[in-house]
Amino acid sequence: MKKLLSNLNHWKVDTISISLIFFLLTSSFVFAQTKIQGTVKDVSGMPLPGVNISVSGTKKTVSSDYDGKYSVEAPSDATLTFSEVGFTTRIIPVNGQTKINVILQISSEDLREVVVNIGYRTQKKKDLTGAVSTVKAKDFADTPQVSVDGLLQGRAAGVIVTNNSGQPGGSVSVKIRGITSLSGTNEPLYIVDGIPISGDATSRATGGTIVRGYVGGNSGSVATSPLNLINPNDIETMDILKDASATAIYGSRGANGVVIITTKSGKKGTGKLTYDTFLSTQNVTHLLKTMDLKQYAIQQNALANVYNVQPRSEFAVPDVLGAGTNWQDEIYKTAIMKSHQLSFSGAKDGNTYYLSGGYLDQEGIVVGSAFKRYNFDVKLESKVKDWLTMGANAAMGISDEDITLNGDSNGIISSTILSTPDVAVRNLDGTYAGPPKDGSQGSWINPVASALMNTNNLIKKSFSGNFYSTFRLAKGLEYRFDLGGSNIISDFEAFQPTYTWGVAVNKVNSLQKRSNSWYGLNVKNVISYKLATDSHKFSFLAGQEANDSHYHGNEQTIAGLLSNDIHSINLGDQNTLTASEYKGSSALYSFFGAFNYDFGDRYGLSLTMRADGSSNFAAENRWGYFPSYAGYWKLSNEPFMAGAKPYIDNIKIRLGYGESGNQNTTGTYNSNIRAIKSALGNFYTAANIANPDLKWETSEQTNLGLDFDLFNSKLAATIELYRKQSSGFLFALPLPSYITGLEGYQGGLEPPQVNLGSMRNQGIDATLTYTNKFTQDFSWNSTVIFTKNQNELMSLQGNFDLTKDAGVNGYTQKTVTKTIVGQAVGQFYGYETVGIIRTEEQLANAPIPFTGNKAVKSVLGDVEYVDQNKDGLIDEKDLTFIGNPHPDFTYGFNNTFKYKNFDFGIFLQGSQGNDVMNLTRRAATKNQKLYENQLAEAIDFWTVDNVNAKYPRPDGGDGHPNIAISDRYVEDGSILRVQEVKFAYSLPSDIISKAYLTKLRFYASVQNLYTFTKYTGYDPEVGSYNQDPLLAGIDSGRYPTNRTITFGMNVEF
Amino acid sequence: MKKYMINFKSLLVLVVFVLTATACNDEFLDRSSEDGYTSDAFYSSDEQVAATTYGMYGRMWAPFYTKCFYALTELSSGNCWGNADGNEVIQFKLTADSYILSDPWRSCFGVVAQANSLINDLQKNAKSTVSPAVVKSTIAEAHFFRAISYFYLVRLFGPVPIIEDNLALAKDPYVNTNRVEDVYTFILNDLKYAEANLPVKIRSRTPGLTNVGVSQGSAEAFLAKVYLYQKDYANAKLMAEKVINSGEFGLLPKYSDLFLTSKNNNEESIYSWQWAGASVNEYQAGNFSNIQYGLDILNDRASYGATYVPTNDIQNAFEQNDLRRQESYMIYGDYYPNLKGDGKVGFLLDKALYPNVLDGTGAAVKKYVVGQETGETGAPDGWGGMSNCNYIMRYADVLLIHAEAIMGSAAETNDPVAKISFNKVRERAGLPALDVNTPITHKGLIHERRVEFAFEGDYWFDLGRIPRSEAIALISEQDRGADYEGVKHYTPVETDFIFPKPAIDVRKNPKLKEAPVPYVFK
């Protein structure tokens, strides 16, 4: 009989006919056994789902359903064991009963006996010494997030997440305890089931950005998230190692923090088949008020008057004109997102399994952008022998993105605002229209046409797998061997068709294809030993790890394709074919060890050490050593605290110090030769200024943490204070261009990578959780997180000036940030404004601009800037700091209310005190050019008849610095966002059990319901341009974040 | 327990094996470049060494040349009017933020950086398999190109930092600028070195690649020009005569042949920038003049031709019957038998067919415009770049330098030797030679230079070296506007003749704006 059942259970895996199985399982033809039913609840009466119920003398286990209900067949003389992490296990004899209701006590020791992955090992949360935040699947259930990094937003203290783009598949900046480095990426290291993945969306370490815009048109933020290949639904937990005492075990890659992602695996109990789906609609939250046709005509006539040119005859009588084209209406649409996921998991006879397949289809709110993803995941573990466990997991993700280039001054979003209302989207014959013939060149191109007709398609395929075996050598002694590999293959296709959109004509189409493939192999050998006596607990770990990664990329371009229809290199004019490639490899070889000791569950000590050898440095600087020390004192477990037990469940004080590093640089310790093509053939130039002295960047961090749980764990809090100092951070030396000349590809010298300076981040992370059950049916769970980080640049080699430019139109770059010692990095930099010069007296006293090769006196209607050095002139010496992109603090406030079978949640998150530089508004109020639209407010410019205007007098050239980068464009970017409101209903189990379901749940949610902000652009959450920490908070037309309304369903059999 | 012990032993073996098998060695961590050379392994053949300077014959100058070259020289000199952009240059309102300034600055210093790398390290890095003659001539070329760079830098930006060792400077980058006279001394030193070490050769009378490489004569021609700028008339004359007497170069008989792609690197070329069309097909590897100057209908690729058009002022500067007129700019009614325009070989600029294309000033530049693809021009690259060369110096310049050097600081000269040189240029243009009684005037000579080299990027520098009051007077009389704007006059001030240094570098190093310091020559 048993065999039959077992066969049937195996058979079940293959069959589609699930109902038959339920019929068999629930039918009563198993004579020797009785069916026992009941409910498992906690002391407060809340049903406990997922409790393991095992039957003595058999290998049979079941688990309780969402309402705590269970049903199991057992001999009448058997005993049932009810167990669940965080609760005291109960063993109850059946004694012929058919209904057994059980109440489980919260385990007296610690209700949060949660296990946390801290790198190569796990530890109970209560025994942690370092600062670790954990985000679990249930925290983001019902949230239709596409990328896992976005899920961290507002959910983990000390972690600041900003969306760099609202584009489907767009990148996210995740900063754990601030910016530690200026070199490229500050993204944490992600370890997905043991496989390291860099969060660097621009792939600096693997050969460069694969996505690039066309030369001279609609380029922009092109970073796409490397994590968007992972399906958030497959994730069980994310453990975020924040302080160096925790990250030091990852040594050279731990400086920006480590996020350890553990995917779901099979749980004890019967196999579970789960289907999750949702449907969302997304919309842009609001549009900017641009000029309609009538306003535009008035403004153009006024500008023509100022510039002394003939006004356009069609604008002679503005009043008779209609509204014209609002390009924003044309470019934004309601977008649909769909997701389906089917997973199957369980555990039986020492084998656990998890299988899942997912599909996501997200349209972008900007026409022409879309994201599709397919995910497949298999995870198996088998206890082969008593002493041997083997497991393997394999994951595959395929994504297909249609990218709308955005975020730069000539990206789609910006050109939508500058496109004029006098031009229709399409001509009468259905073809796309464009700027008029007599228009000034290059102002804008039909954004709808360029979004829809240009192709920017990125397909990424990732495969990763890990195989491991764990040998139990003796009691407490284990050896684990891991062999893992992962690869990402990216293919980018850009196609620019031939077109005639008004005066914008492209006579020859062109195709660019870029491919990049990367693979990494990872081998680990780890020995661990644990020993526990009554009052002493030891654990010890030693390991070795090797990483070997290789990348290769190539690019082909061709022009003159036969038609715009089929995009193949084969169909172009072979004379125009170009090809290039790059390739390289890197290696990391490491040893590490960890030692933990606990005395009497009161005093704990943790020591770790890692040695890393990296191929990124010259032989003599190759090895880096990263130690950490940390300890805790569980005050609440002291005998003298015994009296406080009824109120105080746990008080723990932690102190830790650690060092971690950063090796994220390319192998530039050599002096290289670059080949460049020319009319005379390839020529070979010195490619870079070599720096063989380049060393590891080291980050030293001290962390003081306090955890407490009060009042039967109704109130729990973690407060951490930290100071993190990174020294010798890696950076390309910002040399003046008279030393380096051009860009490397044009024949200039690339500046050396150096250990440029030191930086400090200090701050507070706090998490406060309150959970209470007010009545039998009603409970409330609330979590507040608070993050305050202060960044300061401590020193800079040679006191270099770090300025950073951003593009303000197709060609012109303007300095927008400057970073100096003693301040936070990436401060906005420009002129401070006094106001518009409105009186002769003001004019007489105003300092004189000297921004070219001579002083040019202002006239009435010009902007007066503050003469910082009081020399009577306005020049670069008067540039000053005009804003700070870093928030004073960020916070999240997450509430869940449960009433009977209803869940209601509201999640607020915010950021306070950060500034945003609104370059989109600058471009849209500059009144500089004819044939270019502006914001409606821009009409209010100074003329002799409008002396109280908001904006200065128009000036055709760049002669007077009226539109120089100044505090006129810096705005308060503080926000409070109603990030999510959700409502869910689970059908009662007595109803759904009739349909053989264990769970049926419906939910509806709204993301980004409302944002409280004073910001005048689309959205102040602009992130960093291509993840560059020196270009944070610069809004050059970022793809707006959308409002999403979601309906979803979870079904479980 | 026994079972564990057995496994333990075997596993111990395994662990030791795995640890030793993967044990770290330096080979695992040594990852040298897989897609390029490192400098210590590169310079091992004559071909490799010779190929280090190809970029300085063109491509490395591209960010300068593509647009800024014409903006800074032709717009500011009043030869051109900018249709869409360029107002700030025409009206002397250019600010230090402009890319028009940073791209030339970076191009020139890029050439300086690469030249320095060759001058300082080639001797040391070249393997014994490289012939000493190639090393010698390559280093001489590097000196020559460094001189050309500084000649542009000093004329555009005045005092600039003299850089001889970029690697040393990387450690201490905040240098002062050096005095203009020191920059000129530095240029002269480099050119003298080049003169002494470049190969002697005679330009083939058949245009071709053998004429590309610079020679002793090229260095002498530039020495003549630099001496002239220095008002060292004696040396300028000496050098010009050396070049003239060597017979290395010659005037092309027909002025119109100068701008044919098939006549690239003819005997008149002293130093030209080399461009590739479809054969390289990378951005800024081709000559963009066909777009910058040429009308839309003369382009295969771009849709925004003729950004810079001739001012009314330069149009009026050409004398009647000057053959150079039609080769320099086109007006309605002009016919070009070799040019392919609007799909047809043989291009007639017909007002009836193309009524609005000359709206700006009634003319479009012809010089360096080769038209749509024909067998003669070759195919354009993906951006419309063509493969015709542009002259940085041609023999006609040497002849006019010669005449001017003889005249010296005088207002005019009747010297017959000067007139021979001067008249050669005029006669080729189909204009009457000055007779024995008509002197060459200073004014006439500057005017002749303007017309001869119109749209080639030289007139602004002539205006910069003549007395300021004279230059200001010349410019203030120019009509610098478009027809629909009416006549527009803009008068420069003294400082307008030197462009501001790019803000990107001034912000990094404010000392660039301070008074220059003397250079300590090695």
mmCIF file of N, CA and C in Angstrom, chain A residues 387 473 505 507-508 525 548 575-576 578 582-583 585 587 589 615 622 671-673 677-678 683-686 737-739 742-743 747 800-801 805 814-815 851-854 876 879 958, chain B residues 4 7 11 18 22-24 28-31 34-35 37 39 51 55 59-60 92 94-97 106 114 163 166 173-174 278 281 296 299 301 303 495-496 498 504-505 507 509 513:
data_model
loop_
_atom_site.group_PDB
_atom_site.id
_atom_site.type_symbol
_atom_site.label_atom_id
_atom_site.label_comp_id
_atom_site.label_asym_id
_atom_site.label_seq_id
_atom_site.Cartn_x
_atom_site.Cartn_y
_atom_site.Cartn_z
ATOM 1 N N TRP A 387 25.625 10.585 5.414
ATOM 2 C CA TRP A 387 26.743 11.519 5.517
ATOM 3 C C TRP A 387 26.936 12.369 4.258
ATOM 4 N N LEU A 473 31.434 14.610 7.969
ATOM 5 C CA LEU A 473 32.606 13.778 8.234
ATOM 6 C C LEU A 473 32.573 13.231 9.643
ATOM 7 N N VAL A 505 15.674 64.504 -42.076
ATOM 8 C CA VAL A 505 15.715 63.493 -43.125
ATOM 9 C C VAL A 505 16.885 62.556 -42.872
ATOM 10 N N LYS A 507 18.725 59.766 -45.038
ATOM 11 C CA LYS A 507 18.671 59.188 -46.380
ATOM 12 C C LYS A 507 19.111 57.741 -46.401
ATOM 13 N N VAL A 508 19.920 57.353 -45.452
ATOM 14 C CA VAL A 508 20.465 55.999 -45.472
ATOM 15 C C VAL A 508 20.219 55.351 -44.121
ATOM 16 N N ASN A 525 35.645 25.325 -1.753
ATOM 17 C CA ASN A 525 35.834 24.220 -0.820
ATOM 18 C C ASN A 525 35.726 24.802 0.580
ATOM 19 N N ASP A 548 36.874 32.566 -11.948
ATOM 20 C CA ASP A 548 37.546 32.776 -13.226
ATOM 21 C C ASP A 548 36.484 33.297 -14.187
ATOM 22 N N ASN A 575 30.175 47.718 -48.414
ATOM 23 C CA ASN A 575 31.259 48.693 -48.292
ATOM 24 C C ASN A 575 31.215 49.445 -46.980
ATOM 25 N N THR A 576 30.063 49.423 -46.336
ATOM 26 C CA THR A 576 29.927 50.201 -45.107
ATOM 27 C C THR A 576 30.071 49.332 -43.865
ATOM 28 N N THR A 578 31.445 47.574 -40.766
ATOM 29 C CA THR A 578 32.573 47.689 -39.847
ATOM 30 C C THR A 578 32.420 46.621 -38.774
ATOM 31 N N TYR A 582 36.229 43.135 -28.509
ATOM 32 C CA TYR A 582 37.043 43.246 -27.311
ATOM 33 C C TYR A 582 36.910 41.958 -26.534
ATOM 34 N N LYS A 583 37.910 41.624 -25.783
ATOM 35 C CA LYS A 583 37.800 40.440 -24.952
ATOM 36 C C LYS A 583 38.802 40.515 -23.818
ATOM 37 N N SER A 585 39.785 38.697 -19.583
ATOM 38 C CA SER A 585 39.391 37.798 -18.508
ATOM 39 C C SER A 585 39.924 38.324 -17.195
ATOM 40 N N ALA A 587 40.474 37.094 -12.797
ATOM 41 C CA ALA A 587 40.463 35.982 -11.861
ATOM 42 C C ALA A 587 40.588 36.505 -10.449
ATOM 43 N N TYR A 589 41.298 34.771 -6.527
ATOM 44 C CA TYR A 589 41.610 33.554 -5.788
ATOM 45 C C TYR A 589 41.629 33.901 -4.308
ATOM 46 N N SER A 615 43.448 39.464 -10.229
ATOM 47 C CA SER A 615 44.196 39.689 -11.467
ATOM 48 C C SER A 615 44.157 41.141 -11.904
ATOM 49 N N ARG A 622 48.875 42.420 -5.559
ATOM 50 C CA ARG A 622 47.757 41.562 -5.896
ATOM 51 C C ARG A 622 46.939 41.118 -4.690
ATOM 52 N N SER A 671 50.827 49.334 -19.450
ATOM 53 C CA SER A 671 50.709 50.383 -20.434
ATOM 54 C C SER A 671 50.370 49.709 -21.764
ATOM 55 N N ASN A 672 49.230 50.068 -22.306
ATOM 56 C CA ASN A 672 48.706 49.358 -23.473
ATOM 57 C C ASN A 672 48.822 50.178 -24.751
ATOM 58 N N ILE A 673 48.721 49.477 -25.837
ATOM 59 C CA ILE A 673 48.738 50.096 -27.156
ATOM 60 C C ILE A 673 47.359 49.910 -27.768
ATOM 61 N N LYS A 677 41.563 52.884 -36.441
ATOM 62 C CA LYS A 677 41.555 52.872 -37.904
ATOM 63 C C LYS A 677 41.710 54.283 -38.463
ATOM 64 N N SER A 678 42.383 54.377 -39.589
ATOM 65 C CA SER A 678 42.467 55.689 -40.250
ATOM 66 C C SER A 678 42.600 55.462 -41.746
ATOM 67 N N PHE A 683 46.463 52.704 -36.957
ATOM 68 C CA PHE A 683 47.610 53.301 -36.278
ATOM 69 C C PHE A 683 47.554 52.915 -34.809
ATOM 70 N N TYR A 684 48.709 52.988 -34.186
ATOM 71 C CA TYR A 684 48.851 52.434 -32.838
ATOM 72 C C TYR A 684 49.317 53.528 -31.899
ATOM 73 N N THR A 685 48.492 53.807 -30.902
ATOM 74 C CA THR A 685 48.828 54.880 -29.980
ATOM 75 C C THR A 685 49.003 54.314 -28.582
ATOM 76 N N ALA A 686 49.691 55.067 -27.756
ATOM 77 C CA ALA A 686 49.723 54.744 -26.331
ATOM 78 C C ALA A 686 48.295 54.913 -25.828
ATOM 79 N N SER A 737 42.390 67.999 -19.585
ATOM 80 C CA SER A 737 42.524 67.383 -20.900
ATOM 81 C C SER A 737 43.789 67.812 -21.629
ATOM 82 N N TYR A 738 44.506 68.836 -21.099
ATOM 83 C CA TYR A 738 45.768 69.143 -21.786
ATOM 84 C C TYR A 738 46.817 68.054 -21.528
ATOM 85 N N ILE A 739 46.519 67.164 -20.578
ATOM 86 C CA ILE A 739 47.446 66.043 -20.363
ATOM 87 C C ILE A 739 47.001 64.805 -21.123
ATOM 88 N N LEU A 742 42.401 63.680 -26.147
ATOM 89 C CA LEU A 742 41.067 63.240 -26.531
ATOM 90 C C LEU A 742 40.645 62.024 -25.731
ATOM 91 N N GLU A 743 39.466 61.514 -26.064
ATOM 92 C CA GLU A 743 39.059 60.217 -25.533
ATOM 93 C C GLU A 743 39.996 59.159 -26.104
ATOM 94 N N GLY A 747 42.341 58.605 -29.819
ATOM 95 C CA GLY A 747 43.794 58.724 -29.815
ATOM 96 C C GLY A 747 44.352 59.417 -28.595
ATOM 97 N N PHE A 800 42.826 66.947 -6.132
ATOM 98 C CA PHE A 800 42.200 67.089 -7.435
ATOM 99 C C PHE A 800 40.813 67.677 -7.324
ATOM 100 N N ASP A 801 40.458 68.449 -8.290
ATOM 101 C CA ASP A 801 39.097 68.925 -8.380
ATOM 102 C C ASP A 801 38.289 67.916 -9.153
ATOM 103 N N ASP A 805 30.564 66.747 -15.764
ATOM 104 C CA ASP A 805 29.725 67.439 -16.739
ATOM 105 C C ASP A 805 28.511 66.601 -17.115
ATOM 106 N N LYS A 814 28.015 70.742 -19.747
ATOM 107 C CA LYS A 814 28.249 71.772 -18.745
ATOM 108 C C LYS A 814 28.518 71.105 -17.408
ATOM 109 N N THR A 815 29.417 71.735 -16.656
ATOM 110 C CA THR A 815 29.731 71.193 -15.342
ATOM 111 C C THR A 815 28.519 71.346 -14.441
ATOM 112 N N THR A 851 32.504 85.511 -19.024
ATOM 113 C CA THR A 851 32.521 84.058 -19.208
ATOM 114 C C THR A 851 33.169 83.674 -20.524
ATOM 115 N N GLY A 852 33.511 84.653 -21.333
ATOM 116 C CA GLY A 852 34.232 84.359 -22.558
ATOM 117 C C GLY A 852 35.626 84.941 -22.432
ATOM 118 N N ASN A 853 36.025 85.727 -23.418
ATOM 119 C CA ASN A 853 37.344 86.339 -23.320
ATOM 120 C C ASN A 853 37.274 87.830 -23.018
ATOM 121 N N LYS A 854 36.084 88.267 -22.601
ATOM 122 C CA LYS A 854 35.961 89.682 -22.240
ATOM 123 C C LYS A 854 34.731 89.856 -21.353
ATOM 124 N N GLU A 876 34.311 81.993 -13.574
ATOM 125 C CA GLU A 876 34.266 80.668 -12.922
ATOM 126 C C GLU A 876 34.694 80.704 -11.457
ATOM 127 N N LEU A 879 31.670 80.436 -9.231
ATOM 128 C CA LEU A 879 30.883 79.210 -9.159
ATOM 129 C C LEU A 879 30.946 78.705 -7.726
ATOM 130 N N ASP A 958 25.043 82.235 -26.504
ATOM 131 C CA ASP A 958 25.386 81.941 -25.136
ATOM 132 C C ASP A 958 26.098 83.145 -24.529
ATOM 133 N N TYR B 4 32.085 6.906 9.174
ATOM 134 C CA TYR B 4 32.563 8.280 9.064
ATOM 135 C C TYR B 4 34.071 8.333 8.941
ATOM 136 N N ASN B 7 35.314 7.448 5.491
ATOM 137 C CA ASN B 7 35.043 8.546 4.553
ATOM 138 C C ASN B 7 35.924 9.746 4.833
ATOM 139 N N LEU B 11 38.126 11.491 2.164
ATOM 140 C CA LEU B 11 37.821 12.879 1.877
ATOM 141 C C LEU B 11 38.993 13.798 2.119
ATOM 142 N N VAL B 18 42.066 18.681 -4.008
ATOM 143 C CA VAL B 18 41.372 19.837 -4.590
ATOM 144 C C VAL B 18 42.132 21.130 -4.279
ATOM 145 N N THR B 22 43.847 23.298 -7.292
ATOM 146 C CA THR B 22 43.420 24.650 -7.620
ATOM 147 C C THR B 22 44.283 25.672 -6.899
ATOM 148 N N ALA B 23 45.337 25.166 -6.274
ATOM 149 C CA ALA B 23 46.147 26.068 -5.468
ATOM 150 C C ALA B 23 46.593 27.257 -6.305
ATOM 151 N N CYS B 24 46.641 28.348 -5.629
ATOM 152 C CA CYS B 24 46.879 29.573 -6.359
ATOM 153 C C CYS B 24 48.293 29.642 -6.894
ATOM 154 N N PHE B 28 47.444 31.871 -12.649
ATOM 155 C CA PHE B 28 45.989 31.993 -12.600
ATOM 156 C C PHE B 28 45.583 33.465 -12.505
ATOM 157 N N LEU B 29 46.398 34.235 -11.805
ATOM 158 C CA LEU B 29 46.035 35.640 -11.594
ATOM 159 C C LEU B 29 46.677 36.580 -12.607
ATOM 160 N N ASP B 30 47.493 36.050 -13.491
ATOM 161 C CA ASP B 30 48.091 36.892 -14.531
ATOM 162 C C ASP B 30 47.176 36.934 -15.738
ATOM 163 N N ARG B 31 46.518 38.053 -15.949
ATOM 164 C CA ARG B 31 45.616 38.135 -17.101
ATOM 165 C C ARG B 31 46.072 39.300 -17.956
ATOM 166 N N GLU B 34 44.101 40.531 -23.965
ATOM 167 C CA GLU B 34 43.796 39.505 -24.961
ATOM 168 C C GLU B 34 43.382 40.111 -26.292
ATOM 169 N N ASP B 35 43.227 41.421 -26.317
ATOM 170 C CA ASP B 35 42.779 42.020 -27.575
ATOM 171 C C ASP B 35 43.654 43.190 -28.017
ATOM 172 N N TYR B 37 48.066 44.976 -27.802
ATOM 173 C CA TYR B 37 49.454 44.856 -27.357
ATOM 174 C C TYR B 37 49.673 45.644 -26.069
ATOM 175 N N SER B 39 52.770 48.001 -24.283
ATOM 176 C CA SER B 39 53.792 48.829 -24.932
ATOM 177 C C SER B 39 55.172 48.175 -24.917
ATOM 178 N N ALA B 51 53.612 52.819 -38.192
ATOM 179 C CA ALA B 51 52.158 52.998 -38.057
ATOM 180 C C ALA B 51 51.772 53.808 -36.823
ATOM 181 N N GLY B 55 47.867 58.375 -37.313
ATOM 182 C CA GLY B 55 46.747 59.163 -36.776
ATOM 183 C C GLY B 55 46.987 60.656 -36.852
ATOM 184 N N ARG B 59 43.268 61.446 -38.571
ATOM 185 C CA ARG B 59 42.164 61.073 -37.692
ATOM 186 C C ARG B 59 42.228 61.702 -36.300
ATOM 187 N N MET B 60 43.440 61.852 -35.761
ATOM 188 C CA MET B 60 43.493 62.424 -34.421
ATOM 189 C C MET B 60 43.064 63.882 -34.383
ATOM 190 N N PHE B 92 31.220 87.463 -31.672
ATOM 191 C CA PHE B 92 32.254 87.542 -30.624
ATOM 192 C C PHE B 92 31.663 87.408 -29.220
ATOM 193 N N LEU B 94 31.487 84.136 -27.835
ATOM 194 C CA LEU B 94 31.795 82.757 -27.458
ATOM 195 C C LEU B 94 32.185 82.678 -25.979
ATOM 196 N N THR B 95 31.577 81.734 -25.264
ATOM 197 C CA THR B 95 31.948 81.565 -23.856
ATOM 198 C C THR B 95 32.794 80.316 -23.693
ATOM 199 N N ALA B 96 33.458 80.250 -22.549
ATOM 200 C CA ALA B 96 34.450 79.201 -22.324
ATOM 201 C C ALA B 96 33.838 77.812 -22.235
ATOM 202 N N ASP B 97 32.514 77.717 -22.086
ATOM 203 C CA ASP B 97 31.841 76.418 -22.003
ATOM 204 C C ASP B 97 31.720 75.705 -23.335
ATOM 205 N N ARG B 106 41.446 69.734 -27.104
ATOM 206 C CA ARG B 106 41.738 68.345 -26.774
ATOM 207 C C ARG B 106 42.412 67.622 -27.936
ATOM 208 N N GLN B 114 50.594 62.062 -27.710
ATOM 209 C CA GLN B 114 51.115 60.913 -28.445
ATOM 210 C C GLN B 114 52.510 61.207 -29.016
ATOM 211 N N ILE B 163 54.089 71.161 -22.793
ATOM 212 C CA ILE B 163 54.134 69.843 -22.165
ATOM 213 C C ILE B 163 55.114 68.966 -22.928
ATOM 214 N N ASN B 166 54.056 63.867 -20.448
ATOM 215 C CA ASN B 166 52.710 63.733 -19.901
ATOM 216 C C ASN B 166 52.678 62.858 -18.651
ATOM 217 N N PRO B 173 49.664 67.958 -12.076
ATOM 218 C CA PRO B 173 49.074 68.493 -13.315
ATOM 219 C C PRO B 173 48.810 69.992 -13.342
ATOM 220 N N TYR B 174 48.929 70.656 -12.182
ATOM 221 C CA TYR B 174 48.435 72.037 -12.160
ATOM 222 C C TYR B 174 49.512 73.040 -12.553
ATOM 223 N N ALA B 278 34.020 55.459 -46.967
ATOM 224 C CA ALA B 278 33.466 54.149 -46.600
ATOM 225 C C ALA B 278 34.551 53.142 -46.216
ATOM 226 N N ASN B 281 34.803 53.912 -42.416
ATOM 227 C CA ASN B 281 33.427 53.936 -41.941
ATOM 228 C C ASN B 281 33.313 53.977 -40.429
ATOM 229 N N ASP B 296 22.471 70.200 -49.209
ATOM 230 C CA ASP B 296 21.796 68.897 -49.041
ATOM 231 C C ASP B 296 21.850 68.051 -50.296
ATOM 232 N N ASN B 299 24.677 65.818 -51.050
ATOM 233 C CA ASN B 299 25.014 64.819 -50.047
ATOM 234 C C ASN B 299 24.235 63.533 -50.241
ATOM 235 N N ARG B 301 24.204 61.255 -47.616
ATOM 236 C CA ARG B 301 23.800 60.767 -46.309
ATOM 237 C C ARG B 301 23.078 61.809 -45.474
ATOM 238 N N SER B 303 21.237 65.186 -43.952
ATOM 239 C CA SER B 303 20.100 65.965 -44.418
ATOM 240 C C SER B 303 20.214 67.405 -43.972
ATOM 241 N N THR B 495 40.831 91.568 -27.085
ATOM 242 C CA THR B 495 40.923 90.209 -26.532
ATOM 243 C C THR B 495 40.176 89.183 -27.378
ATOM 244 N N ASP B 496 39.353 89.638 -28.326
ATOM 245 C CA ASP B 496 38.580 88.676 -29.118
ATOM 246 C C ASP B 496 39.442 87.849 -30.059
ATOM 247 N N ILE B 498 42.016 86.153 -29.241
ATOM 248 C CA ILE B 498 42.474 84.954 -28.544
ATOM 249 C C ILE B 498 41.245 84.349 -27.878
ATOM 250 N N ILE B 504 36.208 73.412 -19.175
ATOM 251 C CA ILE B 504 36.420 72.100 -18.551
ATOM 252 C C ILE B 504 37.789 72.035 -17.888
ATOM 253 N N ASP B 505 38.779 72.646 -18.505
ATOM 254 C CA ASP B 505 40.109 72.595 -17.912
ATOM 255 C C ASP B 505 40.382 73.753 -16.956
ATOM 256 N N ARG B 507 38.295 75.004 -14.946
ATOM 257 C CA ARG B 507 37.709 74.657 -13.648
ATOM 258 C C ARG B 507 38.624 73.706 -12.892
ATOM 259 N N ASN B 509 41.916 73.535 -13.387
ATOM 260 C CA ASN B 509 43.159 74.239 -13.114
ATOM 261 C C ASN B 509 43.002 75.730 -13.394
ATOM 262 N N LYS B 513 44.195 80.603 -16.298
ATOM 263 C CA LYS B 513 43.775 81.985 -16.571
ATOM 264 C C LYS B 513 44.750 83.014 -16.021
#
